[in-house]
Each structure stands twice: as structure tokens, then as C-alpha cells.
Coordinates of C-alpha atoms in Angstrom, one line a residue:
X12 CA 11.9 -10.7 -46.1
X13 CA 15.4 -9.4 -45.6
X14 CA 16.5 -9.3 -42.0
X15 CA 18.2 -6.3 -40.7
X16 CA 21.8 -6.9 -39.7
X17 CA 23.0 -5.6 -36.3
X18 CA 26.6 -6.7 -36.5
X19 CA 28.0 -3.3 -36.3
X20 CA 29.5 -0.9 -33.8
X21 CA 26.5 1.4 -33.9
X22 CA 25.3 2.5 -30.5
X23 CA 21.8 1.4 -31.4
X24 CA 21.7 -2.2 -30.3
X25 CA 19.3 -5.1 -30.4
X26 CA 18.2 -7.6 -27.8
X27 CA 20.1 -6.7 -24.6
X28 CA 19.1 -3.4 -22.9
X29 CA 22.3 -3.2 -20.9
X30 CA 24.5 -3.3 -24.1
X31 CA 23.6 0.3 -24.9
X32 CA 25.3 1.4 -21.7
X33 CA 29.0 1.6 -20.9
X34 CA 30.9 -1.7 -21.0
X35 CA 32.4 -3.2 -17.8
X36 CA 29.8 -1.6 -15.6
X37 CA 26.7 -3.6 -14.3
X38 CA 23.6 -2.4 -16.0
X39 CA 21.8 -2.0 -12.7
X40 CA 24.5 0.3 -11.4
X41 CA 24.9 2.2 -14.6
X42 CA 21.2 2.8 -15.3
X43 CA 21.2 4.6 -12.0
X44 CA 24.7 6.1 -12.2
X45 CA 25.1 8.9 -9.8
X46 CA 27.5 10.6 -7.5
X47 CA 26.8 11.3 -3.9
X48 CA 26.9 14.8 -2.6
X49 CA 30.3 14.1 -1.0
X50 CA 31.7 12.9 -4.3
X51 CA 31.7 9.2 -3.6
X52 CA 30.1 6.8 -6.1
X53 CA 26.5 6.0 -5.2
X54 CA 24.3 3.2 -6.5
X55 CA 21.1 5.0 -7.2
X56 CA 19.2 1.7 -7.2
X57 CA 20.1 1.5 -3.5
X58 CA 18.5 4.7 -2.5
X59 CA 16.3 4.2 0.6
X60 CA 13.1 4.3 -1.4
X61 CA 9.9 2.7 0.1
X62 CA 8.7 1.9 -3.4
X63 CA 11.7 -0.1 -4.4
X64 CA 11.4 -3.9 -4.4
X65 CA 13.5 -5.3 -1.6
X66 CA 14.2 -1.9 0.0
X67 CA 14.0 -1.0 3.6
X68 CA 10.4 0.3 3.2
X69 CA 7.5 -1.1 5.0
X70 CA 6.6 -4.7 4.0
X71 CA 3.1 -6.2 3.8
X72 CA 2.3 -8.2 6.8
X73 CA 1.8 -11.9 6.2
X74 CA -1.7 -13.1 6.3
X75 CA -3.4 -9.8 6.1
X76 CA -3.0 -6.1 6.8
X77 CA -2.8 -3.4 4.2
X78 CA -1.8 -4.4 0.7
X79 CA 1.5 -3.0 -0.5
X80 CA 1.1 0.4 -2.1
X81 CA -2.4 1.0 -0.6
X82 CA -4.0 2.4 2.5
X83 CA -3.0 5.2 4.9
X84 CA 0.4 3.7 5.8
X85 CA 1.4 3.5 2.1
X86 CA 0.2 7.0 1.6
X87 CA 2.3 8.3 4.4
X88 CA 5.3 6.4 3.0
X89 CA 4.7 8.0 -0.4
X90 CA 4.6 11.4 1.2
X91 CA 7.9 10.7 3.1
X92 CA 9.3 9.6 -0.2
X93 CA 8.3 12.9 -1.9
X94 CA 9.9 14.9 0.9
X95 CA 13.0 12.8 0.6
X96 CA 13.1 13.4 -3.2
X97 CA 13.3 17.1 -2.6
X98 CA 16.5 16.9 -0.6
X99 CA 19.8 17.3 -2.4
X100 CA 20.5 14.3 -4.6
X101 CA 23.0 13.8 -7.4
X102 CA 22.6 16.4 -10.2
X103 CA 21.6 15.6 -13.7
X104 CA 24.8 15.0 -15.7
X105 CA 25.4 18.0 -18.0
X106 CA 25.7 16.8 -21.5
X107 CA 25.7 18.2 -25.0
X108 CA 22.3 18.4 -26.6
X109 CA 21.3 14.9 -27.5
X110 CA 18.4 16.1 -29.6
X111 CA 18.6 19.5 -31.3
X112 CA 14.8 19.3 -31.7
X113 CA 14.5 19.9 -28.0
X114 CA 17.0 22.7 -27.6
X115 CA 15.7 26.1 -26.9
X116 CA 18.0 29.1 -27.7
X117 CA 18.1 31.8 -25.0
X118 CA 15.4 34.4 -25.6
X119 CA 13.4 32.3 -28.1
X120 CA 10.5 31.7 -25.7
X121 CA 10.0 35.4 -25.0
X122 CA 10.1 36.2 -28.7
X123 CA 7.6 33.6 -29.8
X124 CA 5.4 34.2 -26.7
X125 CA 5.1 37.9 -27.6
X126 CA 4.1 37.0 -31.1
X127 CA 1.4 34.7 -29.9
X128 CA 0.1 37.1 -27.2
X129 CA -0.4 39.7 -30.0
X130 CA -2.6 37.2 -31.9
X131 CA -6.0 37.2 -30.3
X132 CA -7.2 34.5 -32.8
X133 CA -4.6 32.0 -31.4
X134 CA -5.2 32.9 -27.8
X135 CA -9.0 32.5 -28.2
X136 CA -8.7 29.1 -29.9
X137 CA -6.3 27.8 -27.2
X138 CA -8.4 29.2 -24.3
X139 CA -11.6 27.6 -25.6
X140 CA -10.0 24.2 -26.2
X141 CA -8.0 24.0 -23.0
X142 CA -11.0 25.1 -20.9
X143 CA -13.1 22.4 -22.4
X144 CA -10.5 19.7 -21.9
X145 CA -9.8 20.8 -18.3
X146 CA -13.5 20.8 -17.5
X147 CA -13.9 17.4 -19.0
X148 CA -11.0 16.1 -16.8
X149 CA -12.6 17.5 -13.7
X150 CA -16.0 15.8 -14.5
X151 CA -14.2 12.5 -15.3
X152 CA -12.3 12.6 -12.0
X153 CA -15.4 13.4 -10.1
X154 CA -17.1 10.2 -11.4
X155 CA -14.5 8.1 -9.6
X156 CA -15.2 7.0 -6.0
X157 CA -11.7 7.9 -4.8
X158 CA -9.6 9.7 -7.3
X159 CA -6.8 10.4 -4.8
X160 CA -6.4 6.7 -4.1
X161 CA -6.2 5.9 -7.8
X162 CA -3.6 8.7 -8.3
X163 CA -1.5 7.3 -5.5
X164 CA -1.8 3.8 -6.9
X165 CA -0.8 5.0 -10.4
X166 CA 2.2 6.9 -8.9
X167 CA 3.2 3.9 -7.0
X168 CA 3.2 1.8 -10.2
X169 CA 5.2 4.3 -12.1
X170 CA 7.8 4.8 -9.4
X171 CA 8.2 1.0 -8.8
X172 CA 8.7 0.5 -12.5
X173 CA 11.4 3.3 -12.7
X174 CA 13.1 1.8 -9.6
X175 CA 13.7 -1.5 -11.5
X176 CA 13.7 -0.1 -15.0
X177 CA 16.5 -2.3 -16.3
X178 CA 14.8 -5.5 -15.2
X179 CA 11.5 -4.5 -16.8
X180 CA 13.2 -3.5 -20.0
X181 CA 15.0 -6.9 -20.1
X182 CA 11.7 -8.7 -19.5
X183 CA 10.0 -6.7 -22.3
X184 CA 12.8 -7.4 -24.7
X185 CA 12.7 -11.1 -24.1
X186 CA 9.0 -11.2 -24.5
X187 CA 9.0 -9.3 -27.7
X188 CA 11.7 -11.4 -29.2
X189 CA 10.0 -14.6 -28.1
X190 CA 7.1 -13.5 -30.2
X191 CA 9.3 -12.9 -33.2
X192 CA 9.8 -9.2 -32.9
X193 CA 13.0 -7.1 -32.8
X194 CA 14.0 -4.7 -30.1
X195 CA 16.6 -1.9 -30.7
X196 CA 18.0 0.1 -27.9
X197 CA 19.2 3.6 -29.0
X198 CA 21.1 6.0 -26.8
X199 CA 20.6 9.1 -28.9
X200 CA 18.2 10.7 -31.3
X201 CA 20.8 10.2 -34.1
X202 CA 21.0 6.5 -33.3
X203 CA 17.2 6.1 -33.4
X204 CA 16.8 8.1 -36.6
X205 CA 19.5 6.0 -38.3
X206 CA 18.0 2.7 -37.2
X207 CA 14.5 3.7 -38.4
X208 CA 15.9 4.8 -41.8
X209 CA 18.0 1.6 -42.0
X210 CA 14.9 -0.6 -41.4
X211 CA 13.0 1.3 -44.1
X212 CA 15.8 0.9 -46.6
X213 CA 16.1 -2.8 -45.8
X214 CA 12.5 -3.3 -47.2
X215 CA 12.9 -0.7 -50.0
X216 CA 10.2 1.4 -48.4
X217 CA 8.9 4.4 -50.4
X218 CA 5.9 5.4 -48.3
X219 CA 5.6 5.5 -44.5
X220 CA 2.3 6.0 -42.7
X221 CA 2.7 7.5 -39.2
X222 CA 0.4 7.5 -36.3
X223 CA 0.8 10.1 -33.6
X224 CA 4.2 9.8 -31.9
X225 CA 5.9 12.5 -29.8
X226 CA 9.0 10.3 -29.6
X227 CA 9.2 10.5 -33.4
X228 CA 9.0 14.3 -33.1
X229 CA 11.6 14.2 -30.5
X230 CA 14.1 12.5 -32.8
X231 CA 13.1 14.4 -35.9
X232 CA 12.1 11.3 -37.8
X233 CA 10.2 12.9 -40.6
X234 CA 13.1 15.0 -41.7
X235 CA 15.5 12.0 -41.6
X236 CA 13.1 9.9 -43.8
X237 CA 12.7 12.8 -46.2
X238 CA 16.5 13.0 -46.6
X239 CA 16.6 9.3 -47.3
X240 CA 14.0 9.6 -50.0
X241 CA 11.2 8.1 -48.0
X242 CA 7.9 9.9 -47.9
X243 CA 6.3 10.0 -44.4
X244 CA 2.6 11.0 -44.0
X245 CA 1.0 11.8 -40.7
X246 CA -2.3 10.0 -40.3
X247 CA -3.5 11.6 -37.0
X248 CA -5.8 14.3 -38.2
X249 CA -4.2 17.1 -36.1
X250 CA -0.7 16.0 -37.1
X251 CA -1.8 15.8 -40.8
X252 CA -3.1 19.3 -40.6
X253 CA 0.2 20.6 -39.2
X254 CA 2.2 18.6 -41.7
X255 CA 0.4 20.3 -44.6
X256 CA 0.9 23.7 -42.9
X257 CA 4.6 23.0 -42.4
X258 CA 4.2 23.4 -38.6
X259 CA 5.0 21.4 -35.5
X260 CA 2.6 20.1 -32.8
X261 CA 1.8 22.6 -30.0
X262 CA 0.0 20.2 -27.6
X263 CA 1.0 16.6 -26.8
X264 CA -2.6 15.4 -27.0
X265 CA -4.3 17.9 -29.4
X266 CA -1.4 18.9 -31.7
X267 CA -3.5 21.4 -33.8
X268 CA -5.2 23.0 -30.8
X269 CA -4.5 26.5 -32.1
X270 CA -6.3 25.8 -35.4
X271 CA -10.0 26.7 -35.9
X272 CA -12.2 25.1 -38.6
X273 CA -11.6 28.1 -40.8
X274 CA -7.8 27.6 -40.5
X275 CA -8.1 23.9 -41.4
X276 CA -10.4 24.6 -44.4
X277 CA -7.8 27.1 -45.7
X278 CA -5.0 24.6 -45.3
X279 CA -6.9 21.7 -47.0
X280 CA -8.0 23.9 -49.8
X281 CA -4.5 25.0 -50.6
X282 CA -3.2 21.4 -50.4
X283 CA -5.9 19.9 -52.6
X284 CA -6.3 22.8 -55.0
X285 CA -10.1 23.1 -54.5
X286 CA -12.4 25.0 -52.2
X287 CA -13.3 23.0 -49.1
X288 CA -16.0 24.5 -46.8
X289 CA -15.2 25.0 -43.1
X290 CA -17.7 22.3 -42.0
X291 CA -16.8 19.3 -39.9
X292 CA -18.2 16.7 -42.3
X293 CA -16.5 18.3 -45.3
X294 CA -13.2 18.6 -43.6
X295 CA -13.1 15.0 -42.3
X296 CA -14.2 13.7 -45.7
X297 CA -11.4 15.6 -47.4
X298 CA -8.8 14.2 -45.0
X299 CA -10.3 10.6 -45.3
X300 CA -10.0 10.7 -49.1
X301 CA -6.3 11.5 -48.9
X302 CA -5.3 9.3 -45.9
X303 CA -7.2 6.1 -47.0
X304 CA -4.9 5.7 -49.9
X305 CA -1.9 6.2 -47.6
X306 CA -3.0 3.4 -45.3
X307 CA -3.4 1.0 -48.3
X308 CA -0.1 1.9 -50.0
X309 CA 2.3 2.3 -47.1
X310 CA 5.3 -0.1 -47.0
X311 CA 6.0 0.7 -43.3
X312 CA 3.9 1.9 -40.4
X313 CA 5.4 4.0 -37.6
X314 CA 3.6 4.5 -34.3
X315 CA 4.5 5.7 -30.8
X316 CA 4.0 3.5 -27.8
X317 CA 1.9 4.7 -24.9
X318 CA 3.0 1.7 -22.8
X319 CA 5.0 -1.5 -23.3
X320 CA 4.0 -4.4 -21.1
X321 CA 7.1 -6.2 -19.8
X322 CA 5.5 -9.6 -19.0
X323 CA 3.7 -10.1 -22.3
X324 CA 5.8 -8.1 -24.7
X325 CA 2.6 -6.2 -25.8
X326 CA 2.7 -2.6 -26.9
X327 CA -0.3 -0.3 -26.1
X328 CA -1.3 2.4 -28.6
X329 CA -4.1 4.8 -27.6
X330 CA -5.8 7.0 -30.3
X331 CA -9.2 8.6 -30.8
X332 CA -9.3 8.1 -34.5
X333 CA -8.4 4.5 -35.1
X334 CA -5.4 5.4 -37.3
X335 CA -3.0 3.6 -34.9
X336 CA -4.7 0.3 -35.7
X337 CA -4.6 0.9 -39.5
X338 CA -0.9 2.0 -39.4
X339 CA 0.1 -1.0 -37.3
X340 CA -2.0 -3.6 -39.1
X341 CA -1.9 -2.9 -42.9
X342 CA 1.8 -2.2 -43.8
X343 CA 4.3 -5.1 -44.0
X344 CA 6.6 -3.6 -41.4
X345 CA 5.7 -1.9 -38.1
X346 CA 8.2 0.4 -36.3
X347 CA 7.1 1.3 -32.8
X348 CA 9.2 4.1 -31.1
X349 CA 9.1 3.9 -27.3
X350 CA 10.7 6.0 -24.7
X351 CA 12.6 3.7 -22.4
X352 CA 10.5 4.8 -19.4
X353 CA 7.2 3.8 -21.0
X354 CA 7.3 0.2 -19.9
X355 CA 4.9 -1.2 -17.3
X356 CA 5.3 -4.6 -15.5
X357 CA 2.0 -6.3 -16.2
X358 CA -1.4 -5.9 -17.8
X359 CA -3.0 -5.3 -14.4
X360 CA -0.8 -2.2 -13.8
X361 CA -1.5 -1.1 -17.4
X362 CA -5.3 -1.2 -16.6
X363 CA -4.8 1.3 -13.7
X364 CA -2.8 3.7 -15.8
X365 CA -5.4 3.6 -18.7
X366 CA -8.1 4.6 -16.3
X367 CA -6.3 7.9 -15.7
X368 CA -4.8 8.5 -19.2
X369 CA -8.1 9.0 -20.9
X370 CA -9.8 10.8 -18.0
X371 CA -6.9 13.2 -17.5
X372 CA -6.3 13.9 -21.2
X373 CA -9.7 14.2 -22.7
X374 CA -12.2 13.4 -20.0
X375 CA -12.9 9.9 -21.5
X376 CA -13.3 6.8 -19.4
X377 CA -11.0 5.1 -21.8
X378 CA -9.4 6.4 -25.0
X379 CA -11.6 5.4 -27.9
X380 CA -9.2 3.1 -29.6
X381 CA -7.0 1.4 -27.0
X382 CA -5.1 -1.2 -28.9
X383 CA -2.8 -4.0 -27.5
X384 CA -0.4 -5.4 -30.1
X385 CA 1.5 -8.6 -29.1
X386 CA 4.1 -9.5 -31.7
X387 CA 4.0 -9.6 -35.5
X388 CA 1.5 -11.6 -37.5
X389 CA 1.4 -15.3 -36.7
X390 CA 0.6 -18.2 -39.0
X391 CA -3.1 -18.2 -39.8
X392 CA -3.7 -14.5 -38.9
X393 CA -5.2 -12.3 -41.6
X394 CA -3.7 -8.9 -40.6
X395 CA -0.8 -7.4 -38.7
X396 CA 2.8 -6.7 -39.8
X397 CA 5.2 -9.4 -41.0
X398 CA 8.0 -7.7 -39.1
X399 CA 7.8 -5.7 -35.8
X400 CA 10.6 -3.5 -34.7
X401 CA 10.5 -1.7 -31.3
X402 CA 13.0 1.2 -31.0
X403 CA 13.6 1.9 -27.3
X404 CA 14.8 5.5 -27.0
X405 CA 17.1 6.8 -24.2
X406 CA 18.1 10.2 -25.5
X407 CA 19.0 11.5 -22.0
X408 CA 16.4 9.7 -20.0
X409 CA 18.9 7.4 -18.2
X410 CA 20.7 10.6 -16.9
X411 CA 17.7 11.3 -14.7
X412 CA 17.8 8.0 -12.9
X413 CA 19.0 8.4 -9.3
X414 CA 18.6 12.2 -9.4
X415 CA 16.0 14.3 -7.7
X416 CA 14.3 14.6 -11.1
X417 CA 13.8 10.9 -11.5
X418 CA 10.1 11.2 -10.9
X419 CA 9.7 13.1 -14.2
X420 CA 10.1 9.7 -15.9
X421 CA 6.7 8.7 -14.5
X422 CA 4.9 11.1 -16.8
X423 CA 2.2 9.3 -18.8
X424 CA 1.8 12.1 -21.4
X425 CA -1.8 12.9 -20.8
X426 CA -1.5 16.7 -21.3
X427 CA -3.5 17.7 -18.2
X428 CA -0.8 20.0 -17.0
X429 CA -0.9 21.9 -20.3
X430 CA -4.7 22.5 -20.1
X431 CA -4.5 24.2 -16.7
X432 CA -1.3 26.1 -17.1
X433 CA -2.0 29.9 -17.3
X434 CA 1.2 30.5 -19.3
X435 CA 0.5 27.8 -21.9
X436 CA -3.1 29.0 -22.2
X437 CA -1.9 32.5 -23.1
X438 CA 1.2 31.8 -25.2
X439 CA 0.4 28.4 -26.8
X440 CA 2.8 25.6 -27.4
X441 CA 5.0 27.0 -30.2
X442 CA 7.0 29.1 -27.7
X443 CA 8.2 26.0 -25.9
X444 CA 9.8 24.5 -29.0
X445 CA 8.7 21.9 -31.6
X446 CA 8.1 18.9 -29.3
X447 CA 7.1 19.1 -25.7
X448 CA 5.2 22.1 -24.4
X449 CA 3.5 23.3 -21.2
X450 CA 4.8 22.5 -17.7
X451 CA 5.9 19.0 -18.6
X452 CA 7.9 20.3 -21.5
X453 CA 9.4 23.1 -19.5
X454 CA 10.8 20.5 -17.1
X455 CA 11.5 17.6 -19.5
X456 CA 13.3 19.4 -22.3
X457 CA 16.0 21.0 -20.1
X458 CA 16.6 17.7 -18.4
X459 CA 17.0 15.8 -21.7
X460 CA 19.2 18.2 -23.6
X461 CA 21.0 19.9 -20.7
X462 CA 19.7 23.0 -19.0
X463 CA 22.3 25.2 -20.7
X464 CA 20.6 24.3 -24.0
X465 CA 17.1 25.3 -22.9
X466 CA 17.7 28.0 -20.2
X467 CA 14.5 30.0 -20.6
X468 CA 12.0 27.2 -20.2
X469 CA 12.1 26.9 -16.4
X470 CA 11.0 30.5 -16.3
X471 CA 7.9 29.7 -18.4
X472 CA 5.7 29.3 -15.3
X473 CA 3.9 31.3 -12.7
X474 CA 4.6 28.6 -10.1
X475 CA 0.9 28.5 -9.2
X476 CA 1.0 24.7 -8.8
X477 CA -2.1 24.0 -11.0
X478 CA 0.0 21.6 -13.1
X479 CA 1.0 19.5 -10.0
X480 CA -2.7 19.4 -8.9
X481 CA -3.8 18.2 -12.3
X482 CA -1.1 15.6 -12.8
X483 CA -2.6 12.1 -12.5
X484 CA 0.6 10.6 -11.1
X485 CA 1.4 13.6 -8.9
X486 CA 4.7 14.7 -10.4
X487 CA 5.7 17.9 -8.4
X488 CA 6.1 19.9 -11.7
X489 CA 6.1 23.4 -10.2
X490 CA 8.7 22.3 -7.6
X491 CA 10.9 20.9 -10.4
X492 CA 10.6 24.2 -12.3
X493 CA 11.9 26.0 -9.2
X494 CA 14.7 23.5 -8.8
X495 CA 15.7 24.0 -12.4
X496 CA 15.9 27.8 -11.8
X497 CA 18.2 27.1 -8.9
X498 CA 20.3 24.9 -11.2
X499 CA 20.6 27.7 -13.7
X500 CA 22.3 29.8 -11.0
X501 CA 24.3 27.1 -9.2
X502 CA 25.7 25.8 -12.5
X503 CA 26.6 29.2 -13.9
X504 CA 24.1 29.1 -16.7
X505 CA 22.2 32.2 -15.7
X506 CA 23.7 35.5 -16.9
X507 CA 26.4 36.9 -14.6
X508 CA 24.5 40.2 -14.3
X509 CA 21.4 38.3 -13.1
X510 CA 23.3 36.3 -10.6
X511 CA 25.1 39.3 -9.2
X512 CA 21.8 41.2 -8.9
X513 CA 20.1 38.5 -6.9
X514 CA 23.1 37.9 -4.7
X515 CA 23.2 41.6 -3.8
X516 CA 19.4 41.7 -3.3
X517 CA 19.6 38.6 -1.0
X518 CA 22.4 40.2 1.0
X519 CA 20.7 43.5 1.4
X520 CA 17.2 42.2 2.3
X521 CA 18.6 39.9 4.9
X522 CA 19.6 43.0 6.9
X523 CA 17.0 45.4 8.4
X524 CA 19.0 48.5 7.4
X525 CA 19.4 47.1 3.9
X526 CA 15.7 46.5 3.5
X527 CA 14.8 50.0 4.7
X528 CA 17.4 51.6 2.4
X529 CA 16.3 49.6 -0.7
X530 CA 12.6 50.4 -0.2
X531 CA 13.4 54.1 0.2
X532 CA 15.5 54.0 -3.0
X533 CA 12.7 52.1 -4.7
X534 CA 10.1 54.7 -3.9
X535 CA 12.4 57.4 -5.3
X536 CA 13.1 55.5 -8.5
X537 CA 9.7 54.1 -9.1
X538 CA 8.5 56.9 -11.4
X539 CA 11.4 56.2 -13.8
X540 CA 12.2 52.6 -13.0
X541 CA 9.8 51.3 -15.7
X542 CA 11.4 53.6 -18.4
X543 CA 15.1 52.9 -18.1
X544 CA 17.4 50.0 -17.2
X545 CA 16.3 46.5 -16.4
X546 CA 12.9 47.7 -15.2
X547 CA 12.0 48.8 -18.7
X548 CA 11.8 45.3 -20.1
X549 CA 9.9 44.1 -16.9
X550 CA 7.4 46.9 -17.1
X551 CA 6.8 46.5 -20.9
X552 CA 4.3 43.7 -20.3
X553 CA 2.8 44.8 -17.0
X554 CA 0.7 47.7 -15.8
X555 CA 2.4 49.0 -12.7
X556 CA 0.0 50.1 -9.9
X557 CA 0.5 53.5 -8.3
X558 CA 2.4 53.5 -5.1
X559 CA 0.6 54.0 -1.8
X560 CA 1.1 57.3 0.0
X561 CA 2.8 55.6 3.0
X562 CA 4.7 52.3 3.3
X563 CA 2.9 49.5 5.3
X564 CA 5.9 49.1 7.6
X565 CA 5.5 52.8 8.6
X566 CA 1.9 52.4 9.7
X567 CA 2.8 50.8 13.1

């Protein structure tokens, strides 16, 4: 089989993870590139972090004592670390949008959200599905003897990995290549798309079978393959439904969560030119008839990667339909697209994260088809790809290392935060954009493409904190959303009128006379405040209660 040449100046490189960074700067320094608050260079890998190997954190006592990362002492250290993480750290470097798929024009969220709020059908479907998933998570968590200890352990694993990400990526690369696979490090979505298309062209691929992959959505792979004359077919049932409908996923775990059985029957009937009843058996049979042929004929299989194991070079794929196994085993070539932060050190740490992934996402003890793939097909084996290519995607992720948002890289993509978010449950996922939705999307998308390219997403939250409480690795999502709102103002992204208004309000309300004056004016203007000026838009979606006859402060 033809081997893909990598002797080019392309920024998508094979073999060495540090080579996709700037030349002349140590990879360890550059992966955590940062600037201290005083403007002096700061090695983010040297931050005083108790989870960092070799840091000044508490060490395990020889011959006994608490194991590193466990027990009350470790829990207190983790809490101190969280407090430290909220202090001012180097900002995320402002960059042009690395992936247009993640960009969110100003005002788009409000426009799409209004459309979805007016559709009772969509709201009802989302509410039923998210309530079921959230209740299943609660039951699954309650079955564990100490869920909080497991969450702390999982957070510990993820943060330790992020702290030494360059080392783990290097180990993963060596292990994959020792097994006969190929690893390509791609800085941008453009680089990743180009590399995937190049691999397909090198084997003269005409048909690509895809398993569910949010990373492929992030880089816009389907569109790139179509432009190259390669047909890509989604084999995850939810993704397949949306592909036929010409829509994007609205939930990272249940992509077609807004669709009812009637909706799916209509989509399948239009696609196949025959009437298909809205019955579960008939719908799955109709999908199976179409997809089985795709599995058998595909030249290339494309999957995501839930986790990559650094020590063994294994990639872990979790699905509930088994399509991930067929996509990775039947085609001659397997392309696995992995976000650079998805690596874990060993199988033991993977086992901890898998306990939480299924429970938090769907309420399962373990995702139905949890597959570990270790290298391409070996001599004597009857299935598996002849060639394995792992595309490791940066696309803005390395900009988060060493910043106060670094912990966002520990997300395991379970979808629990979406299922409990009151904003998502009312508006659905389409308002957030075509890739990541809910609280994790409202944080991640602005960080990856630059907050100026997704300025409305940090406001897509009530700041109730339900997302943080549901996160299995305890990412402070609602605090990050508040931090991003501050960044909008401090970096001059928020409209000037808004910044001036809040500056004036802060100045007035920090003075007793200013507070008294503003409340008096507010009472006089309340009857018309919701009809004209800025108050008109605010009151359009709210029912304003009548004012009390006397102010509370006047009752003393």
C-alpha cells in the first residue's frame, strides 16, 4: 500500500509532537507558553501546582501514609489548587479563528434561541430527553460507594496529564509508531482537514465510513471530503439522521436529541423514497439496511478518540451502537482524530475515567461498546485496518496551557453539563453553533477560536452552577463563564455602550447617594422602562412584576 509522504513544509507533522510548535523553543516551555502578570516570561510548566510531578506539592511518605492523589490531605491540596487557579494567570492568547465551525457571530445565539423557544415541539423533546439522562446519571452516581472520591481521583488524573502533556504525547507517539501506526500533529483545523484528505487520496478512497467524532465536526471534515470527491457517511444513528436532514449535532452525546420518532420517520421516508412507520423496529431496520452496505464497501474508516493511552499506544473508542468497531475494523485504512488533550498515561488511569464517562453521560456502568485498539492489523490477524493514522489536533488547545482556563482541557465529553443546564434545556444545542453546545461549549468555543469570535456564548448561562455540580471531573464551568464575561470587558470586546453603562452603574452604586438617586429614578421610569430604550429588549422576554408600594430600605 502506498505510504503517505510527509516531507513537506506543511504544519501537520508526523512522529514528533514538539515539531508542530515553534522552532528554537523547548517543547516543554512552549506547550505552556505564557506571560506573567508583570510581563516577564513565565514557564507555565513551573507553576506551583500540587498535581505536577516533581512540583513543590506534598509528597507521599515513604513506607506508608496516604497515597498520592487520595485522602483528606490530597483533597485539601486539590481545593487549594482550585483557589489558586482562580487567581489572575496569563490570559489566553488572542488569535484569529482557527476553526470557522466554532465561530459564533454576535447576536446569533439570541436569534436562534428565540426560534427554538417558539417551537414547543423541540423544547418538549429536549426536556424529556435531558431529564431522563440527568436522572440516569444521578442513579448511577448513587450506586457508587464514594462518588466524590472518584471524581477527585478523576480530576487528579486529568490535571496530572495536562501538566505533563508534552511528555505523554511523546510517549503515545512512540508507542503507536512502534506498533506500525502513524501519528500526525496538526496545529489548525485546516491542517487536519488537509491531512485527512491527503490520506484518503493516497489510497484512492471513494467512500468513507464515519463513527461519531466531535473532533471531525470541529474541523469540518465532511465538507472537506465532499469537496475532494470523497463520500463520507455517518454511521452513528443520531449523526446519520442529522446528515440526511442536512443538520449539525446539537448534543455531544445524543446528537439528534431534538428529533422525535415521527421526525426520524419523515426524514428516512424522504431519503429512501418509501413510507417508513414511526416505530423503533422499523426505523432501526431502515437504517441498518443502508449502513450495512457502507461498512462493507468503505475504503477508509474515520473515528474519534475518547482516550489515547500513552504507555501502550492504544486508542479507546466508546459507542453504544457498535459502529465504532465496524468502522475501525472493516476498512483498509483507519483514521482516528484525537484532540491533543485526550491522552491518558496508562490503562489503570483509563479505567478510572471510564467508570465516570458512561455513568455521567447516559447512566451506564460502562459504555456498551468500549473498544481498545492497539495498532494496525498484525500478521495472522483476521480483521483490523492495514494502516492506522492518528491525527492529533491542537486547534487552539495549546493556547490554554498555563492559563487560568487550563482545567477546561480535562473535559471528558460526557455531556452531563448539557443535561442539567436550564438554558440548554430551553433553547437546545443549535443556538450554540454546529459543534459544541451547552456550558462546556459556551466555555470551550470562545477559548479555541478567540472570545472576539464567539462573544455571546459566555452569556448563555444563568450561572446557577448546576453544570459544575454535574461535571465528573469538577471543572468550574460557571466560574469560567463569569471569567469570560470579564474578559469581554477587559479586552474591549463588549460593546462600548455596554461597558460605559456598567462603569457608570458601578460608580453610582458604590456611593450611598448614588444608590438612593438611581432607585428613585428607577421607580419613576419603571412604567415606561420596558417600552423604550435598552429596557425594551430586556423586558421582551420577561414578565416584570409590579413594584411594591414602598422600598424595602424605607421600611426601617
